[in-house]
PDB file of C-alpha atoms in Angstrom:
ATOM      1  CA  MET W   9       6.384 -45.791  20.647  1.00 46.00           C
ATOM      2  CA  ALA W  10       3.493 -44.984  18.171  1.00 50.00           C
ATOM      3  CA  SER W  11       1.330 -42.098  18.816  1.00 57.00           C
ATOM      4  CA  LYS W  12      -2.086 -42.714  19.451  1.00 70.00           C
ATOM      5  CA  ALA W  13      -4.839 -41.891  17.113  1.00 77.00           C
ATOM      6  CA  LEU W  14      -7.148 -38.714  18.294  1.00 85.00           C
ATOM      7  CA  LYS W  15     -10.838 -39.289  17.862  1.00 94.00           C
ATOM      8  CA  THR W  16     -14.072 -37.713  17.206  1.00 95.00           C
ATOM      9  CA  VAL W  17     -17.016 -38.380  19.629  1.00 95.00           C
ATOM     10  CA  VAL W  18     -20.760 -37.722  18.019  1.00 96.00           C
ATOM     11  CA  VAL W  19     -23.092 -37.162  21.212  1.00 96.00           C
ATOM     12  CA  GLU W  20     -26.881 -37.891  21.090  1.00 95.00           C
ATOM     13  CA  SER W  21     -27.192 -39.083  24.544  1.00 92.00           C
ATOM     14  CA  VAL W  22     -25.713 -39.080  28.077  1.00 87.00           C
ATOM     15  CA  THR W  23     -24.471 -42.654  27.372  1.00 90.00           C
ATOM     16  CA  ASP W  24     -22.624 -41.171  24.321  1.00 92.00           C
ATOM     17  CA  LEU W  25     -20.636 -38.913  26.894  1.00 89.00           C
ATOM     18  CA  SER W  26     -18.849 -41.876  28.772  1.00 85.00           C
ATOM     19  CA  ASN W  27     -17.159 -42.626  25.235  1.00 86.00           C
ATOM     20  CA  MET W  28     -14.987 -39.431  25.982  1.00 93.00           C
ATOM     21  CA  ASP W  29     -11.405 -39.717  26.973  1.00 93.00           C
ATOM     22  CA  ASP W  30      -8.233 -38.355  26.708  1.00 91.00           C
ATOM     23  CA  LEU W  31      -7.998 -39.270  22.992  1.00 94.00           C
ATOM     24  CA  THR W  32     -10.899 -37.381  22.226  1.00 96.00           C
ATOM     25  CA  ALA W  33     -10.087 -34.241  19.937  1.00 97.00           C
ATOM     26  CA  VAL W  34     -13.537 -33.237  18.468  1.00 97.00           C
ATOM     27  CA  VAL W  35     -16.694 -33.438  20.388  1.00 97.00           C
ATOM     28  CA  ARG W  36     -20.219 -33.044  18.459  1.00 98.00           C
ATOM     29  CA  VAL W  37     -23.351 -33.041  20.354  1.00 98.00           C
ATOM     30  CA  ARG W  38     -26.214 -33.561  18.131  1.00 98.00           C
ATOM     31  CA  SER W  39     -29.111 -30.910  18.746  1.00 98.00           C
ATOM     32  CA  ASN W  40     -32.172 -32.136  20.839  1.00 98.00           C
ATOM     33  CA  SER W  41     -29.704 -34.055  22.854  1.00 97.00           C
ATOM     34  CA  CYS W  42     -28.831 -34.735  26.545  1.00 96.00           C
ATOM     35  CA  ASN W  43     -31.580 -33.054  28.077  1.00 96.00           C
ATOM     36  CA  ASP W  44     -31.795 -35.630  30.915  1.00 90.00           C
ATOM     37  CA  ALA W  45     -32.625 -34.376  34.345  1.00 88.00           C
ATOM     38  CA  GLY W  46     -29.336 -36.591  35.580  1.00 85.00           C
ATOM     39  CA  ILE W  47     -26.760 -34.072  34.022  1.00 89.00           C
ATOM     40  CA  ALA W  48     -26.370 -30.888  36.215  1.00 94.00           C
ATOM     41  CA  THR W  49     -22.353 -30.364  35.581  1.00 96.00           C
ATOM     42  CA  LEU W  50     -20.627 -30.473  32.131  1.00 96.00           C
ATOM     43  CA  ASP W  51     -17.166 -30.384  33.122  1.00 96.00           C
ATOM     44  CA  LEU W  52     -14.895 -30.814  30.086  1.00 97.00           C
ATOM     45  CA  SER W  53     -11.625 -29.797  31.546  1.00 96.00           C
ATOM     46  CA  SER W  54      -9.929 -33.147  31.910  1.00 95.00           C
ATOM     47  CA  TYR W  55     -10.411 -33.904  28.220  1.00 96.00           C
ATOM     48  CA  SER W  56      -6.732 -32.648  27.535  1.00 96.00           C
ATOM     49  CA  SER W  57      -6.622 -33.686  23.395  1.00 97.00           C
ATOM     50  CA  LEU W  58     -10.121 -31.671  23.033  1.00 97.00           C
ATOM     51  CA  GLN W  59      -9.655 -29.276  20.169  1.00 98.00           C
ATOM     52  CA  GLU W  60     -13.319 -28.335  18.990  1.00 98.00           C
ATOM     53  CA  LEU W  61     -16.474 -28.385  20.493  1.00 98.00           C
ATOM     54  CA  THR W  62     -19.720 -28.189  18.918  1.00 98.00           C
ATOM     55  CA  ILE W  63     -23.177 -28.403  20.804  1.00 98.00           C
ATOM     56  CA  GLY W  64     -25.951 -28.275  18.435  1.00 98.00           C
ATOM     57  CA  SER W  65     -29.476 -26.628  19.543  1.00 98.00           C
ATOM     58  CA  SER W  66     -31.743 -27.140  22.374  1.00 98.00           C
ATOM     59  CA  CYS W  67     -28.818 -29.372  24.207  1.00 98.00           C
ATOM     60  CA  PHE W  68     -27.948 -29.589  27.636  1.00 97.00           C
ATOM     61  CA  ALA W  69     -31.295 -27.976  29.315  1.00 97.00           C
ATOM     62  CA  ASN W  70     -30.553 -29.070  32.737  1.00 96.00           C
ATOM     63  CA  VAL W  71     -26.835 -28.503  33.009  1.00 97.00           C
ATOM     64  CA  VAL W  72     -26.469 -25.806  35.879  1.00 97.00           C
ATOM     65  CA  THR W  73     -22.683 -25.542  35.076  1.00 97.00           C
ATOM     66  CA  LEU W  74     -20.473 -25.842  32.427  1.00 98.00           C
ATOM     67  CA  ASN W  75     -16.898 -25.634  32.873  1.00 98.00           C
ATOM     68  CA  VAL W  76     -14.364 -25.373  29.843  1.00 98.00           C
ATOM     69  CA  THR W  77     -11.027 -24.687  31.754  1.00 98.00           C
ATOM     70  CA  GLY W  78      -7.643 -25.374  31.120  1.00 98.00           C
ATOM     71  CA  LEU W  79      -7.666 -26.781  27.582  1.00 98.00           C
ATOM     72  CA  GLN W  80      -4.634 -26.026  25.572  1.00 97.00           C
ATOM     73  CA  GLU W  81      -5.567 -27.933  22.363  1.00 97.00           C
ATOM     74  CA  LEU W  82      -8.782 -26.372  22.070  1.00 98.00           C
ATOM     75  CA  ARG W  83      -9.304 -24.128  19.138  1.00 98.00           C
ATOM     76  CA  LYS W  84     -13.046 -23.692  18.351  1.00 98.00           C
ATOM     77  CA  VAL W  85     -16.228 -23.719  20.847  1.00 98.00           C
ATOM     78  CA  GLU W  86     -19.524 -23.603  18.795  1.00 98.00           C
ATOM     79  CA  ILE W  87     -23.165 -23.826  20.510  1.00 98.00           C
ATOM     80  CA  GLY W  88     -26.509 -23.794  18.718  1.00 98.00           C
ATOM     81  CA  GLU W  89     -29.712 -22.058  19.620  1.00 98.00           C
ATOM     82  CA  ASN W  90     -31.681 -22.771  22.783  1.00 98.00           C
ATOM     83  CA  SER W  91     -28.928 -24.840  24.535  1.00 98.00           C
ATOM     84  CA  PHE W  92     -28.039 -24.692  28.196  1.00 97.00           C
ATOM     85  CA  THR W  93     -31.317 -22.951  29.078  1.00 96.00           C
ATOM     86  CA  LYS W  94     -34.591 -24.208  30.670  1.00 93.00           C
ATOM     87  CA  ARG W  95     -36.926 -21.497  28.943  1.00 90.00           C
ATOM     88  CA  LYS W  96     -36.383 -22.049  24.784  1.00 93.00           C
ATOM     89  CA  ASN W  97     -36.844 -18.951  22.782  1.00 94.00           C
ATOM     90  CA  SER W  98     -37.477 -17.024  25.851  1.00 94.00           C
ATOM     91  CA  PHE W  99     -35.380 -16.346  29.148  1.00 93.00           C
ATOM     92  CA  GLY W 100     -35.492 -16.380  32.838  1.00 92.00           C
ATOM     93  CA  TYR W 101     -33.148 -16.120  35.759  1.00 92.00           C
ATOM     94  CA  ASP W 102     -31.357 -18.995  37.732  1.00 94.00           C
ATOM     95  CA  PRO W 103     -28.668 -17.639  40.389  1.00 93.00           C
ATOM     96  CA  ASN W 104     -27.325 -21.188  40.255  1.00 95.00           C
ATOM     97  CA  ARG W 105     -26.407 -21.606  36.444  1.00 95.00           C
ATOM     98  CA  HIS W 106     -22.679 -20.468  35.370  1.00 95.00           C
ATOM     99  CA  PHE W 107     -20.506 -20.594  32.077  1.00 96.00           C
ATOM    100  CA  TYR W 108     -16.963 -20.989  32.769  1.00 96.00           C
ATOM    101  CA  LEU W 109     -14.588 -20.845  29.831  1.00 96.00           C
ATOM    102  CA  LYS W 110     -11.155 -19.953  30.989  1.00 96.00           C
ATOM    103  CA  ASN W 111      -7.495 -20.530  30.286  1.00 96.00           C
ATOM    104  CA  CYS W 112      -7.441 -22.171  26.960  1.00 97.00           C
ATOM    105  CA  ASN W 113      -4.550 -21.002  25.279  1.00 96.00           C
ATOM    106  CA  ASN W 114      -5.384 -21.761  21.574  1.00 98.00           C
ATOM    107  CA  VAL W 115      -9.536 -20.935  21.002  1.00 98.00           C
ATOM    108  CA  LYS W 116      -9.541 -18.501  18.299  1.00 97.00           C
ATOM    109  CA  GLU W 117     -13.323 -18.598  18.013  1.00 97.00           C
ATOM    110  CA  LEU W 118     -16.344 -18.538  20.572  1.00 98.00           C
ATOM    111  CA  ARG W 119     -20.090 -18.794  18.709  1.00 98.00           C
ATOM    112  CA  ILE W 120     -23.327 -18.870  20.647  1.00 98.00           C
ATOM    113  CA  GLY W 121     -26.477 -19.086  19.180  1.00 98.00           C
ATOM    114  CA  GLN W 122     -29.523 -16.933  20.633  1.00 97.00           C
ATOM    115  CA  TYR W 123     -31.341 -17.816  23.480  1.00 97.00           C
ATOM    116  CA  SER W 124     -28.553 -20.259  24.681  1.00 98.00           C
ATOM    117  CA  PHE W 125     -27.745 -19.495  28.350  1.00 97.00           C
ATOM    118  CA  SER W 126     -30.580 -17.203  28.573  1.00 96.00           C
ATOM    119  CA  ASP W 127     -31.261 -17.861  32.363  1.00 95.00           C
ATOM    120  CA  TYR W 128     -27.762 -18.317  33.358  1.00 95.00           C
ATOM    121  CA  SER W 129     -26.625 -16.148  36.048  1.00 92.00           C
ATOM    122  CA  SER W 130     -22.699 -15.795  35.648  1.00 90.00           C
ATOM    123  CA  VAL W 131     -20.272 -16.223  32.734  1.00 90.00           C
ATOM    124  CA  GLU W 132     -16.609 -16.065  32.906  1.00 89.00           C
ATOM    125  CA  ILE W 133     -14.449 -15.855  29.822  1.00 91.00           C
ATOM    126  CA  HIS W 134     -10.813 -15.170  30.315  1.00 90.00           C
ATOM    127  CA  GLY W 135      -7.145 -16.405  29.827  1.00 92.00           C
ATOM    128  CA  LEU W 136      -8.046 -16.952  25.921  1.00 94.00           C
ATOM    129  CA  PRO W 137      -4.721 -15.319  24.618  1.00 94.00           C
ATOM    130  CA  VAL W 138      -5.434 -15.845  20.990  1.00 96.00           C
ATOM    131  CA  LEU W 139      -9.349 -15.309  21.121  1.00 95.00           C
ATOM    132  CA  GLU W 140     -10.090 -13.171  17.850  1.00 95.00           C
ATOM    133  CA  SER W 141     -13.953 -13.486  17.174  1.00 95.00           C
ATOM    134  CA  MET W 142     -16.853 -13.767  19.857  1.00 95.00           C
ATOM    135  CA  THR W 143     -20.344 -14.039  18.900  1.00 96.00           C
ATOM    136  CA  VAL W 144     -23.287 -14.331  21.169  1.00 96.00           C
ATOM    137  CA  GLY W 145     -26.665 -14.640  19.427  1.00 96.00           C
ATOM    138  CA  ASP W 146     -27.984 -12.561  16.372  1.00 93.00           C
ATOM    139  CA  LEU W 147     -27.835  -8.581  15.724  1.00 88.00           C
ATOM    140  CA  SER W 148     -30.999  -8.671  13.806  1.00 90.00           C
ATOM    141  CA  GLN W 149     -33.526 -10.846  16.014  1.00 91.00           C
ATOM    142  CA  SER W 150     -33.782 -10.953  19.831  1.00 93.00           C
ATOM    143  CA  SER W 151     -31.561 -13.099  21.676  1.00 95.00           C
ATOM    144  CA  TYR W 152     -31.798 -13.191  25.208  1.00 96.00           C
ATOM    145  CA  ASN W 153     -28.432 -14.666  25.685  1.00 94.00           C
ATOM    146  CA  MET W 154     -27.275 -14.347  29.205  1.00 93.00           C
ATOM    147  CA  LEU W 155     -30.138 -11.936  29.828  1.00 92.00           C
ATOM    148  CA  TYR W 156     -29.039 -11.396  33.498  1.00 91.00           C
ATOM    149  CA  ALA W 157     -25.685 -12.597  33.766  1.00 90.00           C
ATOM    150  CA  SER W 158     -22.655 -10.796  35.000  1.00 83.00           C
ATOM    151  CA  LEU W 159     -20.133 -10.891  32.293  1.00 83.00           C
ATOM    152  CA  GLU W 160     -16.472 -10.844  32.560  1.00 80.00           C
ATOM    153  CA  LEU W 161     -13.644 -10.760  29.577  1.00 84.00           C
ATOM    154  CA  LYS W 162     -10.308 -10.737  30.804  1.00 82.00           C
ATOM    155  CA  SER W 163      -7.151 -11.328  29.243  1.00 82.00           C
ATOM    156  CA  LEU W 164      -8.069 -11.102  25.811  1.00 85.00           C
ATOM    157  CA  PRO W 165      -5.161  -9.604  24.036  1.00 89.00           C
ATOM    158  CA  LYS W 166      -6.121 -10.808  20.461  1.00 91.00           C
ATOM    159  CA  LEU W 167      -9.788 -10.059  20.285  1.00 89.00           C
ATOM    160  CA  LYS W 168     -10.920  -8.121  17.277  1.00 91.00           C
ATOM    161  CA  SER W 169     -14.615  -8.466  17.089  1.00 91.00           C
ATOM    162  CA  VAL W 170     -17.310  -8.793  19.783  1.00 91.00           C
ATOM    163  CA  LEU W 171     -20.944  -9.274  18.719  1.00 93.00           C
ATOM    164  CA  PHE W 172     -23.777  -9.333  21.212  1.00 93.00           C
ATOM    165  CA  GLY W 173     -27.142 -10.160  20.032  1.00 94.00           C
ATOM    166  CA  LYS W 174     -30.505  -8.043  20.849  1.00 93.00           C
ATOM    167  CA  GLU W 175     -31.151  -8.312  24.257  1.00 93.00           C
ATOM    168  CA  SER W 176     -28.295 -10.310  25.169  1.00 93.00           C
ATOM    169  CA  PHE W 177     -26.908  -9.155  29.059  1.00 90.00           C
ATOM    170  CA  ARG W 178     -29.726  -6.679  29.088  1.00 90.00           C
ATOM    171  CA  GLU W 179     -30.227  -6.908  32.522  1.00 90.00           C
ATOM    172  CA  CYS W 180     -26.720  -7.776  33.924  1.00 86.00           C
ATOM    173  CA  ASN W 181     -25.571  -5.731  36.812  1.00 84.00           C
ATOM    174  CA  ARG W 182     -21.958  -5.966  36.231  1.00 83.00           C
ATOM    175  CA  VAL W 183     -19.690  -6.095  33.135  1.00 83.00           C
ATOM    176  CA  VAL W 184     -15.657  -6.426  33.165  1.00 82.00           C
ATOM    177  CA  PHE W 185     -13.739  -5.843  29.906  1.00 81.00           C
ATOM    178  CA  GLU W 186     -10.253  -6.125  31.206  1.00 78.00           C
ATOM    179  CA  SER W 187      -6.930  -6.097  29.186  1.00 72.00           C
ATOM    180  CA  ASP W 188      -3.443  -7.349  30.300  1.00 65.00           C
TER     181      ASP W 188
END
């Protein structure tokens, strides 16, 4: 029985998201895409072949929940500037907005550009046993990533570097760094 070829999906619109299936290995969302009011939840957890997720800048402004959970093939997550926020180049607070990156056993790198998730209230990153590098924002410029969000970093035994940009998590009321 021949194995099926994995594919790359380039996303420019909500319609392109429907081209994703079990064989999607790489997702590349072009900048300024998927800002439709109809996308409230982006749950990528069912795409078991996903290896790389790259989201450009100024995407998914209306997504309330981003869920990336249990993807065993995922190796890299990269999100540009001003994505997953309604407040471009600014910040706010929405108690209903959440980002989950959990139980993805092969993720080595997480990069999030400045101002992304700037109005999210909760961020959970755990169960990433090979995560080595996490960069959120920019040290030399105001980033305001997840300004009011609580942060949980758990079960990250290989984590070597964490960089939080200026003003990121500045107003959070709960931070958990937990090692096994």
